[in-house]
Coordinates of C-alpha atoms and ligand atoms in Angstrom, one line a residue:
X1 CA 105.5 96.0 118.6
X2 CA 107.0 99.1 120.6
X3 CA 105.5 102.1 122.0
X4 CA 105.7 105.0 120.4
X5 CA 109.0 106.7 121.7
X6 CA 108.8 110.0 119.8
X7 CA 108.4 113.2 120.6
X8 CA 111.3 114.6 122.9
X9 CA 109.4 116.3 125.5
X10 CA 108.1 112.7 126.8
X11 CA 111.7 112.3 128.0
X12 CA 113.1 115.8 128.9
X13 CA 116.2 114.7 130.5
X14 CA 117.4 112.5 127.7
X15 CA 117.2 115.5 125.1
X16 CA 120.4 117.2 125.9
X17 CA 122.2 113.7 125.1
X18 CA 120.4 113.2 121.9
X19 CA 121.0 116.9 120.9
X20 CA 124.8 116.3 121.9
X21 CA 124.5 113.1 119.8
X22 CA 123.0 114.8 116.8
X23 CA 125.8 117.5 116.6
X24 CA 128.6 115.1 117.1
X25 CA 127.6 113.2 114.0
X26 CA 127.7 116.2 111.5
X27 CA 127.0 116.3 107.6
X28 CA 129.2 114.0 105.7
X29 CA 129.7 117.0 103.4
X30 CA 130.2 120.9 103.4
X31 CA 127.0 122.8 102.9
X32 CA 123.0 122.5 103.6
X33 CA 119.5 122.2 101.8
X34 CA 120.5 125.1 100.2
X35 CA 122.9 123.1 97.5
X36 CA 120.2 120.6 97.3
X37 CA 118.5 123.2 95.8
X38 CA 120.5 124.6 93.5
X39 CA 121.0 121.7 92.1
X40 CA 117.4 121.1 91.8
X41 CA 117.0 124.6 90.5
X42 CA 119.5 123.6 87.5
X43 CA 117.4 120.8 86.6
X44 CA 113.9 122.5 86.5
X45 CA 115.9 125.5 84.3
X46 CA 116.6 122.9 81.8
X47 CA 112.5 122.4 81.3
X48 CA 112.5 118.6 81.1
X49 CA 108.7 117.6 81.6
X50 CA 107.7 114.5 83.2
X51 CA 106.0 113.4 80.0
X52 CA 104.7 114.2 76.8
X53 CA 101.1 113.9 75.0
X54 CA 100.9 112.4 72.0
X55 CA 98.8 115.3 70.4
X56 CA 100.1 117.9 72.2
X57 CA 103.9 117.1 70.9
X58 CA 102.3 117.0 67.4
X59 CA 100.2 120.3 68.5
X60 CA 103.7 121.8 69.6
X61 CA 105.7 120.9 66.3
X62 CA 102.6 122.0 63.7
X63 CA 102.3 125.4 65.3
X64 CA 98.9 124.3 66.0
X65 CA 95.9 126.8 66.5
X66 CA 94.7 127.5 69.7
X67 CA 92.0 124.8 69.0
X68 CA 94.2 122.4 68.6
X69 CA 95.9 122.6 71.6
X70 CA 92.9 123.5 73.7
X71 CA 91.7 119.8 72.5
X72 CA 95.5 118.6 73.3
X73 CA 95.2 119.9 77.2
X74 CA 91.4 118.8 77.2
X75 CA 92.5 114.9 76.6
X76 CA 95.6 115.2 79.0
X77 CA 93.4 116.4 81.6
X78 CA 90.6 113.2 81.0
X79 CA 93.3 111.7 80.7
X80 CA 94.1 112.3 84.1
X81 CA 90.7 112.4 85.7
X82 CA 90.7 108.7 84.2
X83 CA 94.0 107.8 86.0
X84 CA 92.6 108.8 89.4
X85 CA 89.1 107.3 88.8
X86 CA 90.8 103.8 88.2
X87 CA 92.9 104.7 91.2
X88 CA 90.0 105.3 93.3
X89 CA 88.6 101.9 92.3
X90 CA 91.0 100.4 93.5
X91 CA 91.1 102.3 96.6
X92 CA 87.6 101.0 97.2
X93 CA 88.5 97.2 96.4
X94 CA 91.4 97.9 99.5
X95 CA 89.0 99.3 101.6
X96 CA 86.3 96.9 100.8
X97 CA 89.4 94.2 102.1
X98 CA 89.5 96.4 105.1
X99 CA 85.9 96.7 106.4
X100 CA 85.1 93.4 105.2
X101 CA 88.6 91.9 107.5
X102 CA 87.7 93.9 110.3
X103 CA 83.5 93.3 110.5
X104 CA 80.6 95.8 110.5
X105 CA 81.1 97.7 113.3
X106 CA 77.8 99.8 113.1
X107 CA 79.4 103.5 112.9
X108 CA 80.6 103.9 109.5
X109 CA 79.7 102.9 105.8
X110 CA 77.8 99.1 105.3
X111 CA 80.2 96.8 103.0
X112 CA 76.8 97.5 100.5
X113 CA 77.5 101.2 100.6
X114 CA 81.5 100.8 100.2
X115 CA 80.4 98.3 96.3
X116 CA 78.2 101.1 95.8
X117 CA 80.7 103.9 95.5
X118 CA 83.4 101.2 94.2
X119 CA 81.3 100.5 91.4
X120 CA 80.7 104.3 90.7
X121 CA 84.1 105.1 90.9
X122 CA 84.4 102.4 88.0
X123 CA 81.8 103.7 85.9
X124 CA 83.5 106.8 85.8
X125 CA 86.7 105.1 84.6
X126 CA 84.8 103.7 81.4
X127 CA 82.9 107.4 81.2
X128 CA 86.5 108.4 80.2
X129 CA 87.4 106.3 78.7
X130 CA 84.4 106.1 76.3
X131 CA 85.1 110.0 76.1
X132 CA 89.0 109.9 75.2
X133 CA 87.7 107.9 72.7
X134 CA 85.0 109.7 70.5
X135 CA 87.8 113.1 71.2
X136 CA 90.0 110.9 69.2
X137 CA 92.5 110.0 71.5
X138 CA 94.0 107.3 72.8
X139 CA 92.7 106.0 76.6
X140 CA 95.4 103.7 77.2
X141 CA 97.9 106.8 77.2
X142 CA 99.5 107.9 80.6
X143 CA 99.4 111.9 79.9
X144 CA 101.4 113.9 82.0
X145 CA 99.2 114.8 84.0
X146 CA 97.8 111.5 85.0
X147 CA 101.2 110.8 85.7
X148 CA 101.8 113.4 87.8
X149 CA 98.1 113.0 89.6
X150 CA 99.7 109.3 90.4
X151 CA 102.5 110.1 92.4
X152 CA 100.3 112.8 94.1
X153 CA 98.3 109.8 95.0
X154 CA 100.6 107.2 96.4
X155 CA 100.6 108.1 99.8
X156 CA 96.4 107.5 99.5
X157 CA 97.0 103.7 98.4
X158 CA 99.6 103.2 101.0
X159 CA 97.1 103.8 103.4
X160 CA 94.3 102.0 102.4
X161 CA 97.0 99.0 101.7
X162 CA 98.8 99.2 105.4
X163 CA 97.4 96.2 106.6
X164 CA 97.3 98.0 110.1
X165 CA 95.6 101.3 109.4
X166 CA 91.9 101.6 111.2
X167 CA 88.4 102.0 108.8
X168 CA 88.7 105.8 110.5
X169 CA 92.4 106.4 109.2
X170 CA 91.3 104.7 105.6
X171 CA 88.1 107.1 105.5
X172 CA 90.5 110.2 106.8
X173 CA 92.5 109.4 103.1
X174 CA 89.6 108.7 100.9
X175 CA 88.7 112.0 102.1
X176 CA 91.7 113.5 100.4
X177 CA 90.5 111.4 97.1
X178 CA 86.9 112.5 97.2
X179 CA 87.9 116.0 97.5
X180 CA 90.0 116.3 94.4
X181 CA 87.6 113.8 92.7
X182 CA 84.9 116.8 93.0
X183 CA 87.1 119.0 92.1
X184 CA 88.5 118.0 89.5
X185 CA 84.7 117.0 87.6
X186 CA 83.7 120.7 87.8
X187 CA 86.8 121.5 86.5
X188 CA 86.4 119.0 83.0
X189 CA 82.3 120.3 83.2
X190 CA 84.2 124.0 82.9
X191 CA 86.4 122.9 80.2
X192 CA 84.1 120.6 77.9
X193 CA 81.7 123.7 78.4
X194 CA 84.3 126.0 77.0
X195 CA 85.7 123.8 74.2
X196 CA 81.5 123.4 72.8
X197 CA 81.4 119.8 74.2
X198 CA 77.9 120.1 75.9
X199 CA 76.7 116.6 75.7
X200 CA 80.0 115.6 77.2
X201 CA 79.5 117.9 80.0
X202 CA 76.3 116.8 80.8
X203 CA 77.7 113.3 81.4
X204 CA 80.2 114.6 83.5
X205 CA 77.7 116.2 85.5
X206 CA 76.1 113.2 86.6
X207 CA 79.5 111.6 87.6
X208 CA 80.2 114.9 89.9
X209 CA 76.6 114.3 91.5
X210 CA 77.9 111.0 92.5
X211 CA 81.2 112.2 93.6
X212 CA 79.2 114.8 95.8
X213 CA 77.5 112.0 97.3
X214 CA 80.6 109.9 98.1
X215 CA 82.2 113.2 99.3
X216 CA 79.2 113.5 102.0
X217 CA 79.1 110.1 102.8
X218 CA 82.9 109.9 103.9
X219 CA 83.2 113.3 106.1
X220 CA 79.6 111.9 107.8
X221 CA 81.2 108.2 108.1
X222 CA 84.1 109.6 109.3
X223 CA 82.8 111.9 111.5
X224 CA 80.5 109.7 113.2
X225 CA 83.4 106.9 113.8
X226 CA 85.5 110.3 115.3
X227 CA 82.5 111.0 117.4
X228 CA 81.9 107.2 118.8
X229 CA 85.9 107.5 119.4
X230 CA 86.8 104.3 116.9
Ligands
FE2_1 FE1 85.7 109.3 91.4
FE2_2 FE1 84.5 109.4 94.4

């Protein structure tokens, strides 16, 4: 494999040529970003969504009370939260590959601690799905939200899945993960407090505790392999 040849200022005297080279090639068509998007603005004023909710489309047609649809938003939302939990088990199984593949090096999480949270992270997929479940709905649906919280995702997996990426650049992404994992528990405690769904919150409550745990675990993991320069 190469070096890494980017960045122009390595190579001063070469960057009139490639500027030269850059203008001589020109669009292929009249116009800029700026018809991109318009044409992107046409599409989001025609208000297609990425998806629809089961209950929420019924909700919709029935005129349904606030209740209703406050129940409809609720379950897209688990529904969502239960997209990114299976996610992050799976995130855990890559990096489990990953630290097992490379060896305890000492500075960082033991392949104990990594099962640990992996196994969490699981529970918390059947906590929702148990809970979709007594709410009436349906846990095998992809809402729109966890459908959108997927793609937001991606770039997380890739990571952990690039067979080259270091245990430092995998915990640098599960940071990203654990962060909106926290956030996004207080934020289904808030709404299952609101909607009279106490018991449910108090289960939720204990999966955040974990999730606080895993979040202070992976910035002192991470911190300590920046600090020992891995
Ligand atoms: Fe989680
Ligand atoms: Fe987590």
């Amino acid at each position: 494999m190469g070096g890494n040849r980017t960045g122009v200022q390595t190579a001063p005297e070469m960057a009139e040529e490639l500027i030269a080279g850059a203008a001589a090639a020109g669009p292929s068509m009249d116009g800029g970003p700026e018809m991109a998007d318009a044409e992107r603005a046409e599409y989001i004023s025609k208000g297609f969504p990425v998806g629809s909710l089961p209950g929420l489309a019924f909700a919709e047609e029935a005129k349904a009370d606030d209740e209703t649809i406050g129940m409809a938003v609720f379950l897209d939302k688990l529904s969502e939260r239960l997209a990114f939990e299976r996610m992050g088990t799976r995130l855990y199984d890559a990096f489990l590959v990953k630290c097992e593949t490379l060896g305890e090096e000492g500075v960082g999480p033991t392949l104990a601690e990594v099962e640990e949270i992996r196994d969490e992270e699981h529970r918390h997929f059947l906590l929702l799905n148990e809970a979709v479940t007594e709410l009436g709905g349906d846990p095998t649906v992809k809402s729109p939200c966890a459908d959108v919280a997927a793609v937001a995702s991606l770039g997380i997996m890739q990571v952990l899945t690039d067979p080259r990426t270091t245990v430092t650049q995998c915990l640098q992404a599960l940071l990203t993960a654990e962060l909106t994992d926290n956030a996004g528990w207080e934020m289904l405690i808030d709404v299952a407090e609101e909607l009279g769904h106490s018991d449910l919150s108090e289960r939720f409550t204990d999966a955040l505790t974990n999730e606080q745990n895993h979040l202070l675990n992976v910035q002192t993991w991470l911190s300590d392999r920046v600090s020992a320069k891995l």
